[in-house]
PDB file of C-alpha atoms and ligand atoms in Angstrom:
ATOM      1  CA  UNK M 419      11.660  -7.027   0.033  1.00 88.00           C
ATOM      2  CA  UNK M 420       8.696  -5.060  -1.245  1.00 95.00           C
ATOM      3  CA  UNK M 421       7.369  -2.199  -0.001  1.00 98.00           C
ATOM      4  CA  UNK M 422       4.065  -4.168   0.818  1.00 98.00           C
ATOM      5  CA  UNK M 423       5.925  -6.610   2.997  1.00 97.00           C
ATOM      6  CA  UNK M 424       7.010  -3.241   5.227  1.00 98.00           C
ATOM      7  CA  UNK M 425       3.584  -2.340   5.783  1.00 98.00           C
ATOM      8  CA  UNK M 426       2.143  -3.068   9.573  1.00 98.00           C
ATOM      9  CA  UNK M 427      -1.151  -2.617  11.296  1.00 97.00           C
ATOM     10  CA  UNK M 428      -1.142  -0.138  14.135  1.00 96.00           C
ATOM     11  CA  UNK M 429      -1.943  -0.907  17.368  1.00 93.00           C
ATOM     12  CA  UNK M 430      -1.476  -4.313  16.160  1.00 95.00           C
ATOM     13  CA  UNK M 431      -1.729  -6.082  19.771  1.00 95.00           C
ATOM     14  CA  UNK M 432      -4.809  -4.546  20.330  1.00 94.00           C
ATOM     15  CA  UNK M 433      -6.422  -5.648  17.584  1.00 94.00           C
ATOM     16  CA  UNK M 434      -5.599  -9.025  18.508  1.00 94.00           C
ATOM     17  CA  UNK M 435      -6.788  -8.669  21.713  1.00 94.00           C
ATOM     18  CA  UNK M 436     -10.341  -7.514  20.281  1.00 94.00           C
ATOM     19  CA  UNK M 437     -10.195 -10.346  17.998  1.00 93.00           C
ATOM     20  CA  UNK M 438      -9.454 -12.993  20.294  1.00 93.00           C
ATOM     21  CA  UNK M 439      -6.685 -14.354  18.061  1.00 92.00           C
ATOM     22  CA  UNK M 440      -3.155 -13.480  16.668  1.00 93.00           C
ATOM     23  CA  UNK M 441      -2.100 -12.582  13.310  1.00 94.00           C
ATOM     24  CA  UNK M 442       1.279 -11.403  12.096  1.00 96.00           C
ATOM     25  CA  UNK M 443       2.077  -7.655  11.929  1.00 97.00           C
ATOM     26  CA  UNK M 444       2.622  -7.204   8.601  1.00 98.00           C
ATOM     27  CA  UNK M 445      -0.682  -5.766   6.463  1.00 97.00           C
ATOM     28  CA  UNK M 446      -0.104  -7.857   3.462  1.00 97.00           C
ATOM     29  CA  UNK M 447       0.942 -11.435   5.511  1.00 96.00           C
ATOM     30  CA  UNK M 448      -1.189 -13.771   4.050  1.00 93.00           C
ATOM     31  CA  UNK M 449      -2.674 -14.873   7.809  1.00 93.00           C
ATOM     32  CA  UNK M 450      -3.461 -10.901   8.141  1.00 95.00           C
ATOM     33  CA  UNK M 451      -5.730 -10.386   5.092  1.00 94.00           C
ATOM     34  CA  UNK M 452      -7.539 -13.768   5.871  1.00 92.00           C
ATOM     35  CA  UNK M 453      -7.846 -13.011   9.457  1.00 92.00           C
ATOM     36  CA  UNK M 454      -7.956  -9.380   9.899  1.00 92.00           C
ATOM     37  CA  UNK M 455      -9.202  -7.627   6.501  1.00 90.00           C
ATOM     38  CA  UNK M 456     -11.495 -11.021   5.296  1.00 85.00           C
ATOM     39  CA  UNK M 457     -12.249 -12.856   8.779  1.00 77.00           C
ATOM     40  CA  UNK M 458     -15.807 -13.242  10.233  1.00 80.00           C
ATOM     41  CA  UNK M 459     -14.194 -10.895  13.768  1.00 84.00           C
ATOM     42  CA  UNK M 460     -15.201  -7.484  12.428  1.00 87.00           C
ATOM     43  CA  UNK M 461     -18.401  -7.607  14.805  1.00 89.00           C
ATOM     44  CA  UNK M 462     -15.727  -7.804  17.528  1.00 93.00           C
ATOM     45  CA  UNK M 463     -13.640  -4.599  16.554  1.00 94.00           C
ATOM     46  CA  UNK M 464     -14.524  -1.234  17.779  1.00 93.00           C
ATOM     47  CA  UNK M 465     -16.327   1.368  15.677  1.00 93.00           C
ATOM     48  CA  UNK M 466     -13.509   3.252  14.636  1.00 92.00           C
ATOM     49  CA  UNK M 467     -10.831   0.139  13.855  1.00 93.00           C
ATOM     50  CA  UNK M 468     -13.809  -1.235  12.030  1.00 94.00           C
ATOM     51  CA  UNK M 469     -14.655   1.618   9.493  1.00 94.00           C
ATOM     52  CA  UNK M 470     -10.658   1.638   8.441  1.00 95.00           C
ATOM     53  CA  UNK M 471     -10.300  -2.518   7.959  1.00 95.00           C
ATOM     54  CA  UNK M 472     -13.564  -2.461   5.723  1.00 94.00           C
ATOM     55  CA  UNK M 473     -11.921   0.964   3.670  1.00 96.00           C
ATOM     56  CA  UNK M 474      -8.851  -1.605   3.429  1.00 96.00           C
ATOM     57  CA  UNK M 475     -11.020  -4.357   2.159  1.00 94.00           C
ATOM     58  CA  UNK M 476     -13.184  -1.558  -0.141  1.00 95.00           C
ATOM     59  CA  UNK M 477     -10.470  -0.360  -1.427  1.00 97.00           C
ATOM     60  CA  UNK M 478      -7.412  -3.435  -2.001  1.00 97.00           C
ATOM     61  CA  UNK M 479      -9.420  -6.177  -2.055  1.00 95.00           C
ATOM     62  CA  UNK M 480     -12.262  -5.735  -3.896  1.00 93.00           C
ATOM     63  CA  UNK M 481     -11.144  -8.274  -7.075  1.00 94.00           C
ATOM     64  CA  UNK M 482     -12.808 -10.681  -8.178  1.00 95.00           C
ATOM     65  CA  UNK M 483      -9.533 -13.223  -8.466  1.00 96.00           C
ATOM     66  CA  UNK M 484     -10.222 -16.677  -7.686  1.00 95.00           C
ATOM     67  CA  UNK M 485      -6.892 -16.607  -5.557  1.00 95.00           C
ATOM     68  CA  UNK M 486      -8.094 -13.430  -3.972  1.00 93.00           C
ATOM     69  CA  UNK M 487      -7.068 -11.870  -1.444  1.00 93.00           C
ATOM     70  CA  UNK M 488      -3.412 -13.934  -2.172  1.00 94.00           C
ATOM     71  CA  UNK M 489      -3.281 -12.861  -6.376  1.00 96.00           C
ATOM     72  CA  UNK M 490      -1.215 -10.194  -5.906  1.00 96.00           C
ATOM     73  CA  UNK M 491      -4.231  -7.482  -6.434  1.00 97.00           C
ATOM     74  CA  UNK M 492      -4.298  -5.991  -2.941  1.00 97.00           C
ATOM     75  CA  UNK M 493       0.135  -5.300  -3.295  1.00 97.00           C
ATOM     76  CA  UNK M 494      -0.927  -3.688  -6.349  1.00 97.00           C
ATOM     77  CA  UNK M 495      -3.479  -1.455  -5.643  1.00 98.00           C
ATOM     78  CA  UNK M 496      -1.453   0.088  -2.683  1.00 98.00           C
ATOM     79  CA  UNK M 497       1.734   0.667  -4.375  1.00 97.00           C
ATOM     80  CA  UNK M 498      -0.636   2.760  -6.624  1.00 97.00           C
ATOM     81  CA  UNK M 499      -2.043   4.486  -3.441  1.00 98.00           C
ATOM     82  CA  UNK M 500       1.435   5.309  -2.396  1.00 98.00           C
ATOM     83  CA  UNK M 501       1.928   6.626  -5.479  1.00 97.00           C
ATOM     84  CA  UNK M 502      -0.678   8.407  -5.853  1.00 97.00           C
ATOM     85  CA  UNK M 503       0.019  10.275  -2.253  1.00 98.00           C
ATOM     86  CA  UNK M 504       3.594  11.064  -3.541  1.00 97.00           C
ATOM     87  CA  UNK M 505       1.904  12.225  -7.151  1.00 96.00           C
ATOM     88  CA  UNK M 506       0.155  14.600  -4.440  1.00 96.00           C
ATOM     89  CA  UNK M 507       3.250  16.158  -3.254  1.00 95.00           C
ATOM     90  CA  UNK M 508       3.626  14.213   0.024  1.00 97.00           C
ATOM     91  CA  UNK M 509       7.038  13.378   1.275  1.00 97.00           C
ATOM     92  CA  UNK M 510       7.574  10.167   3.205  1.00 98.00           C
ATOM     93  CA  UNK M 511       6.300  11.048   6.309  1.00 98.00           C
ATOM     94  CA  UNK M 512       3.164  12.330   5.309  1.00 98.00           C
ATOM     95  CA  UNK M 513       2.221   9.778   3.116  1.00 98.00           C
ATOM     96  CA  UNK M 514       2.752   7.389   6.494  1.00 98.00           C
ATOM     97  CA  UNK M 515       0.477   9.708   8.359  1.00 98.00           C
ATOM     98  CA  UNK M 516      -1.956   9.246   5.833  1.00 98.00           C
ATOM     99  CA  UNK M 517      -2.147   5.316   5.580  1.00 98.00           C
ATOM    100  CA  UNK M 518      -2.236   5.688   9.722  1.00 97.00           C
ATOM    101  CA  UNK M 519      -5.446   8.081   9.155  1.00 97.00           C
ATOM    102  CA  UNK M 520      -7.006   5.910   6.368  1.00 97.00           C
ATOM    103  CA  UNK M 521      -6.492   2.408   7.138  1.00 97.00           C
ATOM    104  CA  UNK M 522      -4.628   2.418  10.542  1.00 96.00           C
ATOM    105  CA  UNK M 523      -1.292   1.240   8.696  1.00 98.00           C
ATOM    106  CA  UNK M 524       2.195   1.916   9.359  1.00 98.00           C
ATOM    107  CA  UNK M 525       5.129   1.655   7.625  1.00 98.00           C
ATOM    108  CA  UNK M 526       8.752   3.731   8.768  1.00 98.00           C
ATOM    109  CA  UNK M 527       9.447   6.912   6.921  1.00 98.00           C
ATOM    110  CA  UNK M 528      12.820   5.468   5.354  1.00 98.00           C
ATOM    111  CA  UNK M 529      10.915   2.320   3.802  1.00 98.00           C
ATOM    112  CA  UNK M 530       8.581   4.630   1.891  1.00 98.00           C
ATOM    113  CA  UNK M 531      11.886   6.695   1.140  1.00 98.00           C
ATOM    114  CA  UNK M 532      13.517   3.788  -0.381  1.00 98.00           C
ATOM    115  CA  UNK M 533      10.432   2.479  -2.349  1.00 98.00           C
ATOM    116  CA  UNK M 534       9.996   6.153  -3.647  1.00 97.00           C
ATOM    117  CA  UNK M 535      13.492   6.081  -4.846  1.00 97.00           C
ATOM    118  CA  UNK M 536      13.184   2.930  -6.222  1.00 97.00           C
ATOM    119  CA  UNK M 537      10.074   3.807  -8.244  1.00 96.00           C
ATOM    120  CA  UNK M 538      11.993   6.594 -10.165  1.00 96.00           C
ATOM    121  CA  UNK M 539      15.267   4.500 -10.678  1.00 97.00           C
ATOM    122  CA  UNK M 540      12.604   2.026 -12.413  1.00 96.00           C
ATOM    123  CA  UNK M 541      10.835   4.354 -14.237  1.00 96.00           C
ATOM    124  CA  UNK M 542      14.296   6.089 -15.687  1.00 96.00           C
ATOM    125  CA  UNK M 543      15.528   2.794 -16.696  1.00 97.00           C
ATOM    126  CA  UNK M 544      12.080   2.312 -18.548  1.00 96.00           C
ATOM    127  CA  UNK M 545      12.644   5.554 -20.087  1.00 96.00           C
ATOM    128  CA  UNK M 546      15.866   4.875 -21.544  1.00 96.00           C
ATOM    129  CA  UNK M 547      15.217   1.378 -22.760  1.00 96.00           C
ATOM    130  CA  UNK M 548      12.007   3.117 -24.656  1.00 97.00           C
ATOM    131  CA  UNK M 549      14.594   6.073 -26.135  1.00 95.00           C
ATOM    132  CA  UNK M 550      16.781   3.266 -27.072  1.00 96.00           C
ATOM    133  CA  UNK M 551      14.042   1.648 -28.804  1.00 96.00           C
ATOM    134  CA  UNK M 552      12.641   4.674 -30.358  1.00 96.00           C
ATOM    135  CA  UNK M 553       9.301   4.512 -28.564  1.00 96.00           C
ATOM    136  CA  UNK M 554       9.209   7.848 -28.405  1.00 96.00           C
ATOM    137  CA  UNK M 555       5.271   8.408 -26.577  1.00 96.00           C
ATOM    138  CA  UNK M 556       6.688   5.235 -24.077  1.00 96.00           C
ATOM    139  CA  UNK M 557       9.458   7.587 -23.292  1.00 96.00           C
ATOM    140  CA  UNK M 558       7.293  10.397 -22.878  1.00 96.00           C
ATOM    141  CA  UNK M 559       4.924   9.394 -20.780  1.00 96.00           C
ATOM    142  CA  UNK M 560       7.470   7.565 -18.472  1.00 96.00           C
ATOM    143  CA  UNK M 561       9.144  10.920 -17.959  1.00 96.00           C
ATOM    144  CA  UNK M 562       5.999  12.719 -17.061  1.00 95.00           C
ATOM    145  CA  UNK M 563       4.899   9.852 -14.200  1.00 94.00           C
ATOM    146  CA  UNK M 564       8.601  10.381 -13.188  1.00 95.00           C
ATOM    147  CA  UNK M 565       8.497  14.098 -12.561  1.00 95.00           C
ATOM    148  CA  UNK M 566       5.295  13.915 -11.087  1.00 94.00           C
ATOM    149  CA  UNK M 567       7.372  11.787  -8.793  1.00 94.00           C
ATOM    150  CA  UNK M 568       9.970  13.616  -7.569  1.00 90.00           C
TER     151      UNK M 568
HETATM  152 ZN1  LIG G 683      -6.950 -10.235  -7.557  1.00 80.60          ZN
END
């Protein structure tokens, strides 16, 4: 499972409740980004809730896809953000309270762990198979982005 599908909305009931309607947990469902991040119910959401679903939109789902918001873009853009946070120097559980702060997301500590591990196993086998190759700058710039990783 991807990182993306381990993603929730806080206060997820709550939300529901403003909005008069359910929609699954998960940030990235497919019901979720129609209905919560896309839907016509923003009117209905509080002040604060609403300021952090438009940054969401703003910020993931601003392509211009014709599949949008289901083309993959918005998964994309926010395993960059979490990469970005971790490029910052945050460890897991910072880089949850963040996502809380910004977009009222969630995700448990040992998720982001994983995916953080995960990123750096990918980027050392990407590393190699460029040294194998002799693509010497490949390699090189693979093994910066890693340490800036760990
Ligand atoms: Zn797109």
């Amino acid at each position: 499972m991807a990182i993306t599908d381990k993603i929730y909305v806080k206060n997820h009931q709550q939300l529901a409740s403003q909005l008069e309607t359910s929609f699954p947990k998960g940030a990235f469902s497919g019901a979720t980004l129609d209905i919560l991040f896309q839907g016509e119910g923003l009117a209905k959401l509080d002040d604060a809730t609403r300021d952090r679903v438009l940054d969401f939109a703003e910020d993931f789902m601003d392509c211009e896809c014709q599949a949008a918001p289901h083309c993959g873009c918005p998964e994309r853009k926010f395993v960059a953000y979490l990469l970005e946070l971790r490029e910052q120097g945050m460890g897991p559980d910072a880089i949850v309270d963040v996502m809380t702060d910004d977009y009222m997301l969630y995700a448990y500590p040992g998720d982001v762990l994983s995916f953080l591990d995960d990123s750096v196993r990918t980027l050392e086998a990407v590393e190699t198979l460029a040294d194998v190759d002799g693509e010497e700058e490949v390699a090189a710039e693979t093994r910066k982005r890693r340490q800036r990783l760990l």
